[in-house]
Amino acid sequence: MSVLAAKGFRAAGVVAGIKSTGKRDVTVVVNDGPSAAAAAVFTSNRCQANPVIWSIEAIADGTASAITLNSGGANCYTGQFGYETTERTAQRTAELLDLQPSDVLVCSTGLIGAGDEIFRAKSLAGVEAAVNELGSDETSAHNAAEGILTTDSHEKLSQRQGAGGYVIGGMAKGAGMLAPGLATMLVVITTDADLEHAALDRALRAATAVTFDRVDSDGCMSTNDTVALMASGASGITPDEAEFTSQLIEVCAELAKQLQQDAEGASHDITITTVGAASVEDAVAVSRAVSRSNLFKAAIFGNDPNWGRVLAAAGTTDAIFEPQELDVTINGVMVCKAGTPYEPVDRVDLIPRETTVLIDLHAGECEGTILTNDLTHDYVHENSAYSS
């Protein structure tokens, strides 16, 4: 049940009319405790939406008892009026749940510039409706996950059980603008483990750094990205921090993979791994450079194993390597060895959706992986008409 798999939480997702589709578009998740410890990471985009600005301040004390999310309007670049909308959303949530506004995180997703009087009225009405429908059953969990979707084709859910029986559950939304710094789109993770803010913060940052921060579908970073982790402590279990972090990484990795697989218009899910690097940073830099090459992404869309585009992208980085020592393997076929052609490219089968690219720098022992997608006609069409 994702965010309701852990004890101590209630949630709901309702139709507030923000979307023109008539689908659920406001979600509330509540932590009933006994603990209210929380942590969150946000987009590193300097142009941040009003909910991000609010939530950064709200989480500063390391606690959060509720999170309110809406889809259908980003409430970004909507001026002071937009910030007041976020503030009123937190205030109304707090009033209904007998909390302080600073106990409430707020998230929005949708079109930048959307957030007028109608948006405000529907958002606030949606909060009231969601609080009235709060539950802890599977239907409530499903409705909550549905209420945060925009161009997604389905909900993204994950959960794990840790040593002793504590649970971590999460839900995510995201199908475009997947190139974050610390977070990807909107993600809510809950746990009934009993951990303080500092431990949650360390675990969350460790997890997002190797999962959500490694999803780079289209090189475009959102203004609204938020990953929030709330701990109710309801299991009474205080897990080993390393073990908890490991479980949290698994939850985040599964959600990140689902984000990749639902990327707008994609026909190939591409896993790019760079090995033999002098540092993890070098490995990630090379993999990310390839993932952001439109020439490479277009080639994969056309089922063309053009490994020259991989090398060209790697060469734009500052990573340590000798250009004439690079190896490239695509879907198990080493098409380039020591900077020269090797196995025939016609042996590479690019018909399957899952695509792997392995780059060996022969410069060290480190590696790093980036998840991306191909560049398709459908992606261009969907984003050419996003605001119309």
CSV table of C-alpha atoms in Angstrom, one decimal:
chain,number,residue,atom,x,y,z
A,1,MET,CA,0.0,0.0,0.0
A,2,SER,CA,3.0,2.3,-0.5
A,3,VAL,CA,2.7,5.3,1.9
A,4,LEU,CA,0.2,3.5,4.0
A,5,ALA,CA,2.2,0.3,4.4
A,6,ALA,CA,3.9,1.7,7.5
A,7,LYS,CA,1.9,2.1,10.7
A,8,GLY,CA,0.8,5.5,11.9
A,9,PHE,CA,-0.2,7.1,8.6
A,10,ARG,CA,-3.5,8.1,6.9
A,11,ALA,CA,-3.9,9.4,3.4
A,12,ALA,CA,-6.5,10.4,0.8
A,13,GLY,CA,-6.7,11.6,-2.8
A,14,VAL,CA,-9.7,13.5,-4.1
A,15,VAL,CA,-11.0,15.2,-7.2
A,16,ALA,CA,-10.9,19.0,-6.6
A,17,GLY,CA,-11.3,20.1,-10.2
A,18,ILE,CA,-7.9,21.6,-10.7
A,19,LYS,CA,-7.3,19.2,-13.6
A,20,SER,CA,-9.7,19.4,-16.6
A,21,THR,CA,-9.6,15.6,-16.8
A,22,GLY,CA,-11.8,15.0,-13.8
A,23,LYS,CA,-9.1,12.8,-12.2
A,24,ARG,CA,-7.9,13.1,-8.6
A,25,ASP,CA,-5.7,16.1,-8.1
A,26,VAL,CA,-5.3,16.8,-4.4
A,27,THR,CA,-3.7,14.4,-1.9
A,28,VAL,CA,-3.1,14.7,1.8
A,29,VAL,CA,-0.8,12.3,3.8
A,30,VAL,CA,-0.9,12.5,7.6
A,31,ASN,CA,1.6,11.2,10.2
A,32,ASP,CA,-0.3,10.3,13.4
A,33,GLY,CA,2.9,9.6,15.3
A,34,PRO,CA,3.9,9.2,18.0
A,35,SER,CA,6.9,10.7,16.3
A,36,ALA,CA,6.8,13.6,13.8
A,37,ALA,CA,10.5,13.3,12.7
A,38,ALA,CA,11.0,14.1,9.0
A,39,ALA,CA,13.5,15.0,6.4
A,40,ALA,CA,13.2,16.3,2.8
A,41,VAL,CA,15.4,17.2,-0.2
A,42,PHE,CA,14.4,19.6,-2.9
A,43,THR,CA,15.3,20.7,-6.4
A,44,SER,CA,18.6,22.5,-6.8
A,45,ASN,CA,17.0,24.6,-9.5
A,46,ARG,CA,17.5,28.3,-8.5
A,47,CYS,CA,14.0,29.0,-9.8
A,48,GLN,CA,11.9,27.3,-7.2
A,49,ALA,CA,8.1,27.1,-6.9
A,50,ASN,CA,6.3,28.6,-4.0
A,51,PRO,CA,5.6,25.2,-2.3
A,52,VAL,CA,9.3,24.4,-2.3
A,53,ILE,CA,10.1,27.8,-0.8
A,54,TRP,CA,7.5,27.2,1.9
A,55,SER,CA,8.5,23.6,2.6
A,56,ILE,CA,12.2,24.3,2.9
A,57,GLU,CA,11.4,26.6,5.9
A,58,ALA,CA,8.8,24.2,7.3
A,59,ILE,CA,11.2,21.2,7.4
A,60,ALA,CA,14.0,23.3,9.0
A,61,ASP,CA,13.0,22.1,12.5
A,62,GLY,CA,13.2,18.4,11.4
A,63,THR,CA,9.5,17.7,11.9
A,64,ALA,CA,6.4,17.3,9.7
A,65,SER,CA,3.1,15.8,10.6
A,66,ALA,CA,1.3,16.2,7.2
A,67,ILE,CA,2.0,16.9,3.5
A,68,THR,CA,-0.5,18.3,1.1
A,69,LEU,CA,0.1,17.8,-2.6
A,70,ASN,CA,-1.8,19.0,-5.7
A,71,SER,CA,-1.4,18.3,-9.4
A,72,GLY,CA,-2.5,20.4,-12.2
A,73,GLY,CA,-0.7,23.7,-11.3
A,74,ALA,CA,2.9,24.2,-10.3
A,75,ASN,CA,2.2,27.4,-8.4
A,76,CYS,CA,5.6,28.6,-9.6
A,77,TYR,CA,6.2,32.2,-10.8
A,78,THR,CA,2.8,33.2,-9.5
A,79,GLY,CA,4.1,36.0,-7.3
A,80,GLN,CA,3.1,36.9,-3.8
A,81,PHE,CA,-0.4,35.7,-4.5
A,82,GLY,CA,1.0,32.2,-5.2
A,83,TYR,CA,3.1,32.1,-2.1
A,84,GLU,CA,0.0,33.2,-0.1
A,85,THR,CA,-1.9,30.3,-1.7
A,86,THR,CA,0.7,27.9,-0.5
A,87,GLU,CA,0.6,29.5,3.0
A,88,ARG,CA,-3.2,29.2,3.1
A,89,THR,CA,-3.0,25.6,2.0
A,90,ALA,CA,-0.7,24.8,4.9
A,91,GLN,CA,-2.9,26.8,7.3
A,92,ARG,CA,-6.1,25.1,6.2
A,93,THR,CA,-4.5,21.7,6.5
A,94,ALA,CA,-3.2,22.5,9.9
A,95,GLU,CA,-6.6,23.8,11.1
A,96,LEU,CA,-8.4,20.7,10.0
A,97,LEU,CA,-5.8,18.4,11.6
A,98,ASP,CA,-5.2,20.5,14.8
A,99,LEU,CA,-1.6,21.2,13.8
A,100,GLN,CA,0.6,24.2,13.3
A,101,PRO,CA,1.1,25.4,9.7
A,102,SER,CA,4.8,24.8,10.1
A,103,ASP,CA,4.0,21.2,10.6
A,104,VAL,CA,2.7,20.9,7.0
A,105,LEU,CA,4.7,20.5,3.9
A,106,VAL,CA,3.2,21.6,0.6
A,107,CYS,CA,3.9,20.3,-2.9
A,108,SER,CA,2.5,21.3,-6.3
A,109,THR,CA,3.1,20.0,-9.8
A,110,GLY,CA,1.9,21.0,-13.2
A,111,LEU,CA,2.2,24.0,-15.5
A,112,ILE,CA,4.5,26.9,-14.4
A,113,GLY,CA,2.5,30.1,-14.1
A,114,ALA,CA,-0.7,28.3,-13.1
A,115,GLY,CA,-2.1,29.4,-9.8
A,116,ASP,CA,-4.9,32.0,-10.0
A,117,GLU,CA,-7.9,32.5,-7.7
A,118,ILE,CA,-9.7,29.5,-9.2
A,119,PHE,CA,-6.6,27.3,-8.5
A,120,ARG,CA,-6.5,28.6,-4.9
A,121,ALA,CA,-10.2,28.0,-4.3
A,122,LYS,CA,-10.1,24.5,-5.7
A,123,SER,CA,-6.9,23.6,-3.8
A,124,LEU,CA,-8.3,24.7,-0.5
A,125,ALA,CA,-11.6,22.9,-1.2
A,126,GLY,CA,-9.6,19.8,-2.1
A,127,VAL,CA,-7.7,19.9,1.2
A,128,GLU,CA,-11.0,19.9,3.1
A,129,ALA,CA,-12.4,17.0,1.0
A,130,ALA,CA,-9.2,15.0,1.4
A,131,VAL,CA,-9.0,15.4,5.2
A,132,ASN,CA,-12.6,14.3,5.4
A,133,GLU,CA,-11.7,11.1,3.5
A,134,LEU,CA,-8.5,10.2,5.3
A,135,GLY,CA,-8.1,6.5,5.7
A,136,SER,CA,-5.4,3.8,6.2
A,137,ASP,CA,-6.7,1.1,3.8
A,138,GLU,CA,-5.6,0.1,0.3
A,139,THR,CA,-8.2,2.3,-1.4
A,140,SER,CA,-6.9,5.3,0.4
A,141,ALA,CA,-3.3,4.5,-0.5
A,142,HIS,CA,-4.3,4.1,-4.2
A,143,ASN,CA,-6.3,7.3,-4.3
A,144,ALA,CA,-3.4,9.3,-2.7
A,145,ALA,CA,-1.0,8.0,-5.3
A,146,GLU,CA,-3.4,8.8,-8.1
A,147,GLY,CA,-3.9,12.4,-6.8
A,148,ILE,CA,-0.3,13.4,-7.5
A,149,LEU,CA,-0.1,12.3,-11.1
A,150,THR,CA,0.2,14.6,-14.1
A,151,THR,CA,1.4,13.2,-17.4
A,152,ASP,CA,2.1,9.9,-15.7
A,153,SER,CA,0.4,6.8,-17.1
A,154,HIS,CA,0.2,5.0,-13.8
A,155,GLU,CA,1.1,5.3,-10.1
A,156,LYS,CA,4.7,4.6,-8.9
A,157,LEU,CA,4.8,2.6,-5.6
A,158,SER,CA,7.3,0.7,-3.5
A,159,GLN,CA,7.8,-0.7,0.0
A,160,ARG,CA,10.3,-2.7,2.0
A,161,GLN,CA,10.3,-4.4,5.4
A,162,GLY,CA,13.4,-3.9,7.5
A,163,ALA,CA,15.0,-5.9,10.3
A,164,GLY,CA,12.6,-6.4,13.2
A,165,GLY,CA,9.5,-5.6,11.1
A,166,TYR,CA,9.6,-1.9,10.5
A,167,VAL,CA,8.3,-0.8,7.1
A,168,ILE,CA,9.3,1.8,4.5
A,169,GLY,CA,6.7,2.7,1.8
A,170,GLY,CA,6.8,5.3,-0.9
A,171,MET,CA,4.9,6.8,-3.8
A,172,ALA,CA,6.2,9.0,-6.6
A,173,LYS,CA,5.1,10.9,-9.7
A,174,GLY,CA,7.2,12.0,-12.6
A,175,ALA,CA,7.3,11.4,-16.4
A,176,GLY,CA,9.0,14.5,-17.7
A,177,MET,CA,11.6,17.1,-16.6
A,178,LEU,CA,13.6,14.2,-15.1
A,179,ALA,CA,17.0,15.7,-14.4
A,180,PRO,CA,17.1,16.6,-10.8
A,181,GLY,CA,19.5,17.7,-8.2
A,182,LEU,CA,18.7,15.7,-5.0
A,183,ALA,CA,15.2,14.8,-6.0
A,184,THR,CA,12.9,13.8,-8.8
A,185,MET,CA,9.5,15.3,-9.2
A,186,LEU,CA,7.2,14.6,-6.2
A,187,VAL,CA,8.0,11.6,-3.9
A,188,VAL,CA,6.5,10.9,-0.4
A,189,ILE,CA,8.1,8.2,1.7
A,190,THR,CA,6.8,7.0,5.0
A,191,THR,CA,8.2,4.7,7.7
A,192,ASP,CA,7.1,3.5,11.1
A,193,ALA,CA,10.8,3.2,12.2
A,194,ASP,CA,11.7,5.4,15.2
A,195,LEU,CA,14.5,7.6,14.0
A,196,GLU,CA,15.4,11.2,14.7
A,197,HIS,CA,15.6,13.9,12.0
A,198,ALA,CA,19.4,13.8,11.7
A,199,ALA,CA,19.4,10.1,10.9
A,200,LEU,CA,16.5,10.4,8.5
A,201,ASP,CA,18.3,13.3,6.8
A,202,ARG,CA,21.5,11.4,6.3
A,203,ALA,CA,19.7,8.3,5.1
A,204,LEU,CA,17.5,10.3,2.6
A,205,ARG,CA,20.4,12.2,1.2
A,206,ALA,CA,22.5,9.1,0.8
A,207,ALA,CA,19.5,7.4,-1.0
A,208,THR,CA,18.5,10.2,-3.3
A,209,ALA,CA,22.2,10.8,-4.4
A,210,VAL,CA,22.4,7.3,-5.9
A,211,THR,CA,18.8,6.9,-7.1
A,212,PHE,CA,16.6,9.9,-8.0
A,213,ASP,CA,19.7,12.0,-8.8
A,214,ARG,CA,20.7,9.4,-11.3
A,215,VAL,CA,17.5,9.6,-13.4
A,216,ASP,CA,18.2,11.9,-16.3
A,217,SER,CA,15.5,11.3,-18.9
A,218,ASP,CA,15.5,14.6,-20.7
A,219,GLY,CA,18.1,16.9,-19.1
A,220,CYS,CA,15.4,19.3,-17.9
A,221,MET,CA,15.2,20.0,-14.1
A,222,SER,CA,11.9,20.8,-12.5
A,223,THR,CA,11.2,23.8,-10.3
A,224,ASN,CA,9.0,21.8,-7.9
A,225,ASP,CA,11.0,18.6,-7.2
A,226,THR,CA,10.5,17.3,-3.6
A,227,VAL,CA,11.3,14.1,-1.8
A,228,ALA,CA,9.9,14.0,1.7
A,229,LEU,CA,10.4,11.3,4.3
A,230,MET,CA,8.2,11.1,7.4
A,231,ALA,CA,8.8,8.7,10.4
A,232,SER,CA,5.9,7.9,12.7
A,233,GLY,CA,7.9,5.7,15.1
A,234,ALA,CA,4.7,3.6,15.5
A,235,SER,CA,6.6,0.3,15.2
A,236,GLY,CA,8.7,1.1,18.2
A,237,ILE,CA,11.8,-0.1,16.4
A,238,THR,CA,14.9,2.0,16.1
A,239,PRO,CA,16.9,0.3,13.3
A,240,ASP,CA,20.6,0.4,12.7
A,241,GLU,CA,21.1,3.5,10.5
A,242,ALA,CA,23.1,1.7,7.9
A,243,GLU,CA,20.5,-1.0,7.6
A,244,PHE,CA,17.7,1.6,7.3
A,245,THR,CA,19.6,3.5,4.7
A,246,SER,CA,20.1,0.3,2.7
A,247,GLN,CA,16.3,-0.4,2.7
A,248,LEU,CA,15.5,3.2,1.9
A,249,ILE,CA,17.9,3.0,-1.1
A,250,GLU,CA,16.0,0.0,-2.4
A,251,VAL,CA,12.7,1.8,-2.1
A,252,CYS,CA,14.1,4.9,-3.9
A,253,ALA,CA,15.8,2.8,-6.6
A,254,GLU,CA,12.6,1.0,-7.4
A,255,LEU,CA,10.7,4.3,-7.6
A,256,ALA,CA,13.4,5.8,-9.8
A,257,LYS,CA,13.3,2.9,-12.2
A,258,GLN,CA,9.5,3.3,-12.4
A,259,LEU,CA,10.0,7.0,-13.3
A,260,GLN,CA,12.4,6.1,-16.0
A,261,GLN,CA,10.0,3.5,-17.4
A,262,ASP,CA,7.1,6.0,-17.6
A,263,ALA,CA,9.1,8.8,-19.2
A,264,GLU,CA,7.1,10.8,-21.7
A,265,GLY,CA,7.0,9.2,-25.1
A,266,ALA,CA,10.0,6.9,-24.6
A,267,SER,CA,10.4,3.7,-26.5
A,268,HIS,CA,13.7,2.7,-24.9
A,269,ASP,CA,14.7,2.6,-21.2
A,270,ILE,CA,18.5,3.2,-21.3
A,271,THR,CA,20.9,2.3,-18.5
A,272,ILE,CA,24.3,3.9,-19.0
A,273,THR,CA,27.0,2.6,-16.7
A,274,THR,CA,30.6,3.9,-16.8
A,275,VAL,CA,33.2,1.6,-15.1
A,276,GLY,CA,37.0,1.8,-14.7
A,277,ALA,CA,36.7,5.5,-13.6
A,278,ALA,CA,39.2,7.3,-11.4
A,279,SER,CA,36.3,8.4,-9.2
A,280,VAL,CA,32.5,8.0,-8.8
A,281,GLU,CA,32.1,11.6,-9.9
A,282,ASP,CA,34.0,10.9,-13.1
A,283,ALA,CA,31.9,7.8,-13.8
A,284,VAL,CA,28.6,9.7,-13.2
A,285,ALA,CA,29.8,12.7,-15.3
A,286,VAL,CA,30.5,10.5,-18.3
A,287,SER,CA,27.3,8.5,-18.0
A,288,ARG,CA,25.3,11.7,-17.6
A,289,ALA,CA,27.0,13.4,-20.6
A,290,VAL,CA,26.0,10.4,-22.8
A,291,SER,CA,22.4,10.5,-21.4
A,292,ARG,CA,22.1,14.2,-22.4
A,293,SER,CA,23.3,13.7,-25.9
A,294,ASN,CA,20.4,14.2,-28.2
A,295,LEU,CA,22.4,12.6,-31.0
A,296,PHE,CA,22.9,9.5,-29.0
A,297,LYS,CA,19.2,9.4,-27.8
A,298,ALA,CA,17.9,9.9,-31.3
A,299,ALA,CA,20.2,7.0,-32.5
A,300,ILE,CA,18.8,4.6,-29.9
A,301,PHE,CA,15.3,5.7,-31.0
A,302,GLY,CA,16.2,4.7,-34.5
A,303,ASN,CA,17.7,1.4,-33.3
A,304,ASP,CA,21.1,2.6,-34.5
A,305,PRO,CA,24.0,1.4,-32.2
A,306,ASN,CA,26.1,4.5,-33.1
A,307,TRP,CA,28.9,4.1,-30.5
A,308,GLY,CA,30.7,7.1,-31.9
A,309,ARG,CA,28.1,9.3,-30.3
A,310,VAL,CA,28.9,7.7,-27.0
A,311,LEU,CA,32.6,8.6,-27.3
A,312,ALA,CA,31.9,12.1,-28.5
A,313,ALA,CA,29.7,12.7,-25.4
A,314,ALA,CA,32.3,11.2,-23.0
A,315,GLY,CA,34.9,13.6,-24.5
A,316,THR,CA,32.9,16.7,-23.4
A,317,THR,CA,33.6,15.9,-19.7
A,318,ASP,CA,36.6,16.5,-17.5
A,319,ALA,CA,36.8,12.9,-16.4
A,320,ILE,CA,40.2,11.3,-16.3
A,321,PHE,CA,40.8,8.9,-19.2
A,322,GLU,CA,42.9,8.3,-22.3
A,323,PRO,CA,40.6,8.8,-25.4
A,324,GLN,CA,42.3,5.9,-27.2
A,325,GLU,CA,41.6,3.4,-24.4
A,326,LEU,CA,37.8,3.6,-24.2
A,327,ASP,CA,35.6,0.5,-24.6
A,328,VAL,CA,31.9,0.7,-25.4
A,329,THR,CA,29.5,-2.2,-25.1
A,330,ILE,CA,25.8,-1.9,-26.2
A,331,ASN,CA,23.3,-4.6,-25.2
A,332,GLY,CA,26.2,-7.0,-24.5
A,333,VAL,CA,28.1,-6.4,-27.7
A,334,MET,CA,31.4,-4.7,-27.5
A,335,VAL,CA,31.3,-2.4,-30.5
A,336,CYS,CA,34.4,-0.4,-29.6
A,337,LYS,CA,37.6,-1.6,-27.9
A,338,ALA,CA,40.5,0.6,-27.2
A,339,GLY,CA,39.0,3.4,-29.2
A,340,THR,CA,38.6,1.4,-32.4
A,341,PRO,CA,35.8,-0.6,-34.0
A,342,TYR,CA,35.5,-4.2,-32.6
A,343,GLU,CA,32.5,-6.4,-32.9
A,344,PRO,CA,30.1,-5.7,-35.9
A,345,VAL,CA,27.3,-3.3,-34.9
A,346,ASP,CA,24.7,-5.4,-36.7
A,347,ARG,CA,25.0,-7.8,-33.8
A,348,VAL,CA,23.4,-5.3,-31.5
A,349,ASP,CA,19.7,-5.9,-31.0
A,350,LEU,CA,18.0,-2.6,-30.1
A,351,ILE,CA,14.4,-3.9,-30.6
A,352,PRO,CA,13.8,-4.6,-26.9
A,353,ARG,CA,12.8,-1.6,-24.7
A,354,GLU,CA,15.6,-2.3,-22.2
A,355,THR,CA,18.9,-1.0,-23.4
A,356,THR,CA,22.3,-1.1,-21.7
A,357,VAL,CA,25.4,0.9,-22.5
A,358,LEU,CA,28.7,0.0,-20.7
A,359,ILE,CA,31.6,2.4,-21.0
A,360,ASP,CA,35.0,1.4,-19.6
A,361,LEU,CA,37.4,4.3,-19.1
A,362,HIS,CA,40.3,2.1,-17.9
A,363,ALA,CA,41.3,4.8,-15.5
A,364,GLY,CA,40.4,3.4,-12.1
A,365,GLU,CA,38.1,1.2,-10.1
A,366,CYS,CA,35.0,3.3,-9.7
A,367,GLU,CA,31.6,3.2,-11.5
A,368,GLY,CA,28.4,5.2,-11.9
A,369,THR,CA,25.1,4.6,-13.6
A,370,ILE,CA,22.5,7.0,-15.1
A,371,LEU,CA,19.0,6.0,-16.2
A,372,THR,CA,17.7,7.8,-19.3
A,373,ASN,CA,15.5,7.3,-22.3
A,374,ASP,CA,15.6,7.8,-26.1
A,375,LEU,CA,14.4,10.9,-27.8
A,376,THR,CA,11.2,10.2,-29.7
A,377,HIS,CA,8.6,11.9,-31.9
A,378,ASP,CA,6.1,11.2,-29.2
A,379,TYR,CA,8.2,13.1,-26.6
A,380,VAL,CA,8.5,16.1,-28.9
A,381,HIS,CA,4.7,16.1,-29.6
A,382,GLU,CA,3.7,15.7,-26.0
A,383,ASN,CA,5.9,18.6,-24.9
A,384,SER,CA,5.0,20.8,-27.8
A,385,ALA,CA,1.4,20.9,-26.7
A,386,TYR,CA,1.9,20.7,-22.9
A,387,SER,CA,0.3,24.0,-22.1
A,388,SER,CA,-2.4,24.0,-24.8
